[in-house]
Coordinates of C-alpha atoms in Angstrom, one line a residue:
M1 CA -1.7 -8.9 4.0
T2 CA 1.2 -9.5 2.8
T3 CA 4.0 -12.0 4.2
R4 CA 6.9 -10.2 5.6
N5 CA 10.6 -9.9 3.0
I6 CA 12.2 -7.8 5.9
L7 CA 15.4 -5.7 4.4
F8 CA 17.2 -5.5 8.2
S9 CA 19.5 -7.6 10.2
T10 CA 20.7 -10.9 9.8
A11 CA 19.2 -11.5 13.2
V12 CA 16.2 -10.4 12.3
L13 CA 16.0 -12.0 9.1
S14 CA 17.1 -15.8 10.6
G15 CA 13.7 -15.6 12.4
L16 CA 11.9 -14.8 9.6
L17 CA 13.6 -17.5 7.5
C18 CA 14.6 -21.3 8.6
F19 CA 17.4 -22.9 6.8
T20 CA 17.3 -25.6 9.9
A21 CA 15.6 -28.5 11.0
C22 CA 12.7 -27.7 13.2
A23 CA 10.6 -29.8 15.6
Q24 CA 8.3 -32.2 13.7
P25 CA 4.6 -31.7 14.5
S26 CA 2.1 -34.0 15.0
V27 CA 0.7 -35.9 12.0
P28 CA -3.4 -35.7 12.1
A29 CA -4.9 -39.5 12.6
N30 CA -5.9 -41.0 9.1
G31 CA -4.4 -38.2 7.2
K32 CA -7.3 -35.8 7.7
A33 CA -7.0 -31.8 8.9
Y34 CA -7.2 -31.6 12.8
T35 CA -9.5 -29.6 14.3
D36 CA -9.5 -27.9 17.3
T37 CA -12.7 -28.2 19.9
V38 CA -11.1 -25.4 22.3
T39 CA -11.6 -21.6 21.6
V40 CA -7.7 -20.1 21.2
R41 CA -8.1 -17.1 23.5
P42 CA -5.7 -14.0 22.8
V43 CA -2.9 -13.0 25.3
V44 CA -3.5 -8.9 24.3
I45 CA -7.0 -6.9 23.1
T46 CA -6.4 -3.8 21.7
D47 CA -7.7 -0.6 22.9
H48 CA -11.0 0.1 20.9
V49 CA -11.2 2.1 17.7
K50 CA -13.9 4.9 17.4
F51 CA -16.0 3.1 14.7
D52 CA -15.3 -0.3 12.9
S53 CA -12.0 -2.0 12.9
D54 CA -11.0 -4.2 10.0
D55 CA -7.4 -4.9 9.1
P56 CA -4.0 -4.8 10.6
A57 CA -0.4 -4.9 9.8
I58 CA 2.7 -5.6 11.8
W59 CA 6.0 -3.6 11.6
V60 CA 8.6 -5.1 13.4
N61 CA 11.3 -2.4 14.6
P62 CA 14.6 -3.6 13.0
Q63 CA 16.8 -2.0 16.0
D64 CA 14.8 -3.3 18.9
P65 CA 11.6 -6.0 18.1
A66 CA 10.0 -5.7 21.4
Q67 CA 9.3 -1.8 19.9
S68 CA 7.2 -3.3 17.1
L69 CA 4.5 -1.6 16.2
V70 CA 0.4 -2.7 14.8
I71 CA -1.1 -0.4 12.4
G72 CA -5.0 -1.4 12.3
T73 CA -7.8 0.8 10.3
D74 CA -10.8 2.1 11.0
K75 CA -12.9 1.7 8.3
S76 CA -15.3 4.4 8.1
A77 CA -16.1 7.7 5.9
E78 CA -14.2 9.8 8.9
G79 CA -11.7 6.7 9.5
A80 CA -8.3 6.3 10.6
L81 CA -4.7 4.6 10.9
Y82 CA -4.5 3.5 14.5
V83 CA -0.8 2.7 16.0
F84 CA -0.5 -0.1 18.4
D85 CA 2.4 -1.3 20.4
L86 CA 2.6 -4.8 21.5
Q87 CA 0.8 -3.8 24.5
G88 CA -2.3 -3.1 22.4
K89 CA -2.2 0.5 23.7
I90 CA -2.7 3.5 21.0
K91 CA 0.2 5.1 20.3
Q92 CA -0.6 7.6 17.7
V93 CA -3.8 7.9 15.5
V94 CA -3.6 8.9 12.0
P95 CA -7.2 10.4 11.1
N96 CA -9.2 12.4 8.3
L97 CA -8.8 9.0 6.0
Q98 CA -11.8 8.3 4.0
R99 CA -12.9 5.0 4.6
P100 CA -9.4 3.0 5.0
N101 CA -10.3 -0.6 4.2
N102 CA -6.9 -2.8 4.4
V103 CA -3.6 -1.9 5.4
D104 CA 0.1 -3.7 4.6
I105 CA 3.7 -2.9 5.6
A106 CA 6.8 -2.8 3.5
Y107 CA 10.5 -2.0 4.1
G108 CA 13.1 -0.5 2.8
L109 CA 12.1 2.0 -0.3
L110 CA 14.7 3.9 -1.7
L111 CA 13.0 7.4 -1.2
N112 CA 15.0 10.4 -1.5
G113 CA 18.1 8.3 -1.4
K114 CA 17.2 6.7 1.9
R115 CA 15.7 3.2 2.5
T116 CA 11.9 3.4 3.8
D117 CA 9.7 1.0 5.8
Y118 CA 6.1 2.5 5.0
A119 CA 2.6 1.4 5.5
V120 CA 0.0 1.8 2.4
T121 CA -3.8 1.6 3.1
T122 CA -7.0 1.7 0.7
E123 CA -9.0 5.0 0.9
R124 CA -12.0 3.3 -0.4
I125 CA -14.2 7.0 -0.9
T126 CA -11.4 8.7 -2.8
H127 CA -9.8 5.6 -5.0
K128 CA -6.5 6.3 -3.7
L129 CA -3.6 4.6 -2.2
R130 CA -2.3 6.2 0.8
F131 CA 1.6 5.9 2.1
F132 CA 2.8 6.8 5.4
S133 CA 6.5 6.5 6.4
L134 CA 7.2 3.9 9.7
P135 CA 7.3 4.2 12.7
D136 CA 6.9 8.1 12.2
M137 CA 3.6 7.8 10.4
Q138 CA 4.6 10.8 8.0
P139 CA 2.8 10.4 4.4
I140 CA 4.9 10.2 1.6
D141 CA 2.4 9.9 -1.4
D142 CA 1.1 14.0 -2.1
G143 CA -2.3 13.5 -0.8
G144 CA -2.7 9.7 -2.3
I145 CA -2.4 7.9 -5.6
P146 CA -5.5 7.2 -7.6
V147 CA -5.9 3.7 -9.0
F148 CA -8.1 1.8 -11.1
E149 CA -8.2 5.1 -13.5
G150 CA -10.0 4.6 -16.6
E151 CA -12.6 2.1 -15.3
T152 CA -16.1 2.9 -15.7
G153 CA -18.8 3.0 -12.9
T154 CA -18.0 3.6 -9.3
Q155 CA -18.4 0.6 -8.2
F156 CA -15.3 -0.7 -10.5
R157 CA -13.1 1.5 -8.1
D158 CA -14.2 1.0 -5.2
L159 CA -11.1 0.0 -3.5
M160 CA -10.9 -2.5 -0.7
G161 CA -7.9 -5.0 -0.7
V162 CA -3.9 -4.2 -0.7
A163 CA -0.6 -5.9 -0.4
V164 CA 2.6 -5.3 -1.3
Y165 CA 5.4 -7.5 -3.3
T166 CA 9.1 -7.2 -2.9
S167 CA 11.1 -9.2 -5.3
K168 CA 14.0 -10.8 -4.8
N169 CA 16.2 -8.0 -6.8
G170 CA 14.6 -5.5 -4.4
E171 CA 11.7 -4.4 -6.5
Q172 CA 8.6 -3.3 -4.8
Y173 CA 4.8 -3.3 -6.3
V174 CA 1.3 -3.1 -4.9
I175 CA -1.5 -5.2 -5.6
A176 CA -5.0 -3.3 -5.6
G177 CA -8.5 -4.9 -5.6
R178 CA -11.7 -3.7 -5.8
K179 CA -15.3 -4.5 -4.4
T180 CA -16.6 -5.8 -7.3
G181 CA -14.7 -6.3 -11.4
P182 CA -14.5 -7.9 -14.5
Q183 CA -14.7 -12.0 -14.5
D184 CA -12.5 -12.3 -16.9
G185 CA -8.8 -12.0 -15.6
T186 CA -8.3 -8.0 -14.8
Y187 CA -9.7 -7.7 -11.4
L188 CA -6.4 -7.2 -9.7
W189 CA -4.0 -4.3 -10.5
Q190 CA -0.4 -4.6 -9.9
Y191 CA 1.6 -1.5 -9.6
R192 CA 5.6 -0.7 -9.7
L193 CA 6.5 1.9 -6.6
S194 CA 9.2 4.3 -7.1
D195 CA 10.9 8.0 -5.8
N196 CA 8.5 10.4 -7.8
G197 CA 11.8 12.3 -8.1
T198 CA 10.7 14.5 -4.9
G199 CA 11.2 12.2 -2.4
K200 CA 7.2 10.7 -2.5
I201 CA 6.1 7.5 -3.9
K202 CA 5.4 7.2 -7.6
A203 CA 3.0 3.8 -8.5
T204 CA 3.3 2.8 -12.2
L205 CA 0.7 0.2 -13.7
V206 CA 2.5 -2.9 -14.7
R207 CA -0.6 -5.4 -14.9
K208 CA -4.2 -6.4 -14.6
F209 CA -4.9 -10.1 -13.7
G210 CA -6.8 -12.1 -11.5
R211 CA -10.2 -14.2 -12.1
Y212 CA -13.2 -13.5 -10.5
S213 CA -16.0 -16.0 -9.7
G214 CA -18.9 -13.0 -9.3
K215 CA -20.5 -14.6 -6.1
K216 CA -19.2 -11.8 -3.8
E217 CA -16.1 -9.5 -3.4
I218 CA -12.5 -9.5 -3.2
E219 CA -10.8 -8.0 0.0
S220 CA -7.9 -9.9 1.3
I221 CA -4.6 -10.4 -0.5
A222 CA -1.8 -11.9 0.8
V223 CA 2.0 -12.0 -1.0
D224 CA 4.9 -14.7 -0.4
N225 CA 7.8 -12.7 -1.3
E226 CA 10.0 -15.7 -0.7
A227 CA 8.2 -18.1 -3.2
G228 CA 6.7 -15.5 -5.2
Y229 CA 3.4 -16.0 -4.9
I230 CA -0.1 -13.7 -4.5
Y231 CA -2.9 -15.4 -2.7
Y232 CA -6.8 -13.7 -2.6
S233 CA -9.5 -14.5 -1.2
D234 CA -12.3 -15.0 -4.0
E235 CA -15.2 -14.6 -1.0
Q236 CA -17.6 -17.6 -1.0
Y237 CA -15.6 -19.5 -4.0
G238 CA -12.0 -20.2 -2.5
V239 CA -8.3 -18.9 -2.4
R240 CA -6.7 -17.9 -5.7
Q241 CA -2.8 -18.0 -6.5
Y242 CA -0.7 -16.2 -9.1
Y243 CA 2.5 -15.8 -9.4
A244 CA 4.1 -12.6 -8.2
D245 CA 6.0 -11.3 -10.7
P246 CA 4.7 -9.4 -13.4
E247 CA 7.1 -11.0 -16.1
K248 CA 6.2 -14.8 -14.9
G249 CA 2.5 -14.1 -16.6
N250 CA -0.8 -14.6 -15.5
E251 CA -1.8 -17.8 -15.2
E252 CA -3.5 -19.0 -12.3
L253 CA -2.0 -21.7 -10.1
S254 CA -4.4 -23.0 -8.1
V255 CA -7.7 -22.7 -6.4
F256 CA -8.0 -23.9 -3.0
G257 CA -10.2 -23.8 0.1
T258 CA -13.4 -24.2 -2.0
T259 CA -15.1 -26.1 0.6
G260 CA -16.2 -26.4 4.5
F261 CA -16.2 -22.7 4.9
T262 CA -19.2 -21.2 6.7
E263 CA -19.5 -17.8 5.3
D264 CA -16.9 -15.4 3.6
H265 CA -13.1 -16.4 2.8
E266 CA -11.3 -13.8 4.5
G267 CA -8.0 -12.6 6.0
I268 CA -5.1 -14.8 4.5
S269 CA -1.8 -14.8 6.5
I270 CA 1.5 -16.7 6.0
Y271 CA 3.7 -17.9 8.8
K272 CA 6.9 -19.5 7.7
T273 CA 9.3 -22.4 9.1
A274 CA 11.7 -22.4 6.3
A275 CA 12.5 -20.6 3.2
N276 CA 9.6 -22.3 1.0
K277 CA 7.9 -23.9 4.1
G278 CA 5.2 -23.0 6.5
Y279 CA 1.4 -22.4 6.7
I280 CA -1.5 -20.2 5.0
L281 CA -4.2 -18.8 7.2
V282 CA -7.6 -18.3 5.8
S283 CA -10.1 -16.6 8.0
D284 CA -13.8 -18.6 8.4
Q285 CA -15.3 -15.2 8.7
G286 CA -18.8 -16.5 9.7
A287 CA -17.3 -19.5 12.3
N288 CA -15.1 -17.2 14.1
K289 CA -11.9 -19.9 12.4
F290 CA -9.0 -19.8 11.1
H291 CA -8.6 -22.9 8.3
I292 CA -4.6 -23.5 8.0
F293 CA -2.8 -25.0 4.9
S294 CA 0.4 -26.0 3.7
R295 CA 2.8 -23.0 2.6
E296 CA 4.8 -25.4 -0.3
G297 CA 4.0 -25.0 -4.1
T298 CA 0.7 -25.1 -5.5
Q299 CA -0.9 -27.8 -4.0
H300 CA -2.0 -26.3 -0.7
K301 CA -3.6 -29.0 1.4
L302 CA -5.8 -28.3 4.6
L303 CA -4.1 -28.9 8.1
K304 CA -5.8 -27.8 10.9
V305 CA -8.9 -25.4 11.7
V306 CA -8.6 -23.4 14.6
K307 CA -11.5 -21.6 16.4
V308 CA -10.6 -17.9 17.9
S309 CA -12.3 -15.8 20.0
A310 CA -12.1 -12.9 17.7
G311 CA -15.2 -12.6 16.1
H312 CA -16.4 -12.4 12.2
S313 CA -12.4 -11.5 11.4
D314 CA -12.1 -9.8 7.9
G315 CA -8.2 -8.9 8.1
S316 CA -5.2 -10.7 9.6
D317 CA -1.5 -10.4 9.7
I318 CA 1.5 -12.9 11.1
V319 CA 5.2 -12.7 11.5
N320 CA 7.2 -15.2 12.7
V321 CA 10.1 -13.0 14.4
P322 CA 10.8 -13.5 18.1
L323 CA 9.5 -10.2 19.6
N324 CA 9.0 -10.4 23.2
N325 CA 8.9 -12.7 26.3
T326 CA 5.1 -13.2 25.2
F327 CA 5.4 -13.5 21.4
K328 CA 8.5 -16.1 21.0
H329 CA 7.7 -17.6 18.0
G330 CA 5.8 -15.3 16.1
L331 CA 2.6 -13.1 16.7
F332 CA -0.7 -13.4 15.0
V333 CA -2.9 -10.3 14.6
V334 CA -6.6 -10.8 14.3
M335 CA -9.5 -8.1 13.6
S336 CA -12.5 -8.4 15.7
D337 CA -15.8 -7.0 15.0
D338 CA -16.3 -5.3 18.5
R339 CA -13.7 -2.6 17.3
T340 CA -10.6 -4.2 18.5
F341 CA -7.5 -6.3 17.2
H342 CA -6.8 -9.5 19.1
Y343 CA -2.9 -10.7 19.4
Y344 CA -2.2 -14.3 19.7
R345 CA 1.1 -16.5 20.1
W346 CA 2.0 -18.2 17.1
E347 CA 2.7 -21.7 19.4
D348 CA -1.3 -21.4 20.7
I349 CA -2.3 -21.2 17.3
A350 CA 0.1 -24.3 16.0
G351 CA -0.6 -26.5 19.2
K352 CA 1.4 -29.7 18.7
E353 CA 0.1 -30.3 15.3
L354 CA 2.4 -27.7 13.6
E355 CA 5.5 -26.2 13.2
S356 CA 6.8 -23.6 15.0
A357 CA 10.0 -20.7 13.3
P358 CA 13.3 -21.8 15.2
T359 CA 14.3 -18.9 17.5
K360 CA 17.7 -17.4 16.9
K361 CA 20.3 -19.8 19.3

C-alpha cells in the first residue's frame, strides 16, 4: 500500500500535508512505547466479499471527499475487486480476476491527454498487473501487464505485493513483489508507467532491488511519496526501507521492527501529520495488533502498539484527509479474515499518545 500524494485541489492537499503546528501527544513513560490494553473497535464493517478478503486501498474523491471509495481484493482463483462506499456497502464488483492479491491507488496519470486516477492490483495466477480507472473501474491495461518476465520457475513470478510511487516531478512507478525470490537484492522490480500510445498503460522495467531474509515471503509494500521512501514487510524478519527514486540507488537505508512481533509482519500504512512527520503502522498479524513507528528519516522508533478487532490482518491503508462527519481526521481501513474490511477513525487509533493531522481552518 502506498501513502497518498494526491494531485488535486489545494483544500484536499492541505489535509494530507500539515505545514502548521499540531497538538503535541502525550509522552510515553520512561521513553517506552505505549501499549493499549483495550481493543479498538471499528466504526464500520463492510459487506462480505465472496471468498477471501486480503488488501484494501482508499480513493479520495477530489470533488466530494464524502463520496470516496475503498477498493478491496477478494483473493481467489475466481476473485474480484470490491468497491465499497464509506458506509461499507458494496457499490461495484469487478469480477473474473485470477487471485488478485494486493491493490493500490494513484492519481493523475496522463493517458490519452487526460489525467486519470486508477487502481492497480496483482493477479497472481496470470503473473500480471491489472489497472482500472477510477471511479468507474474500467480496464486500462489491454488485458494486463506481465511482470517478472524471464524469471525461471513459477514461484519466482508468483505476484503478490504492489505499490505506486509518484515522484515530485510527476513520474509514476509501480513496485511489484512476489511470494519468493532471490536474497541478493533483486527481489522487487520497479516499473515506470506511461501511455502506450493508445490511451492504455505501459510499464517499463527500470530497476531490480530489495533484500530478502528467506524466512517467509514479502507481500506488503508501501511508498511515502513526499519523503521518497519505499517500505516493505520481510515477514518474520522486519520492515526494510529503500529510496523510491531509482536514480538514488539501491542501498538499504534501514531495517526496523525486528523484535516484538508475534507472527508475520504484514500491512504497512503511513499517516502524515506534517511534510515529513507522522507514523508508520505495521500489522502484527498473529496478534491482531499494529505497531506504530515514527515516520521521520531512517530511525523509526516504536511509539505505540494498538490492538484492533480485525482478525489476522494482511493489508491496510490510511489517509489523513477529512472525509465526512465520521472520519474527521482520516480513515484507517484494515482487512479482517472474516471476509470483511474494518474502518477505523484515526483518533481512535491515535488516542492521547499520537498526533492528528490538522483539519482545514
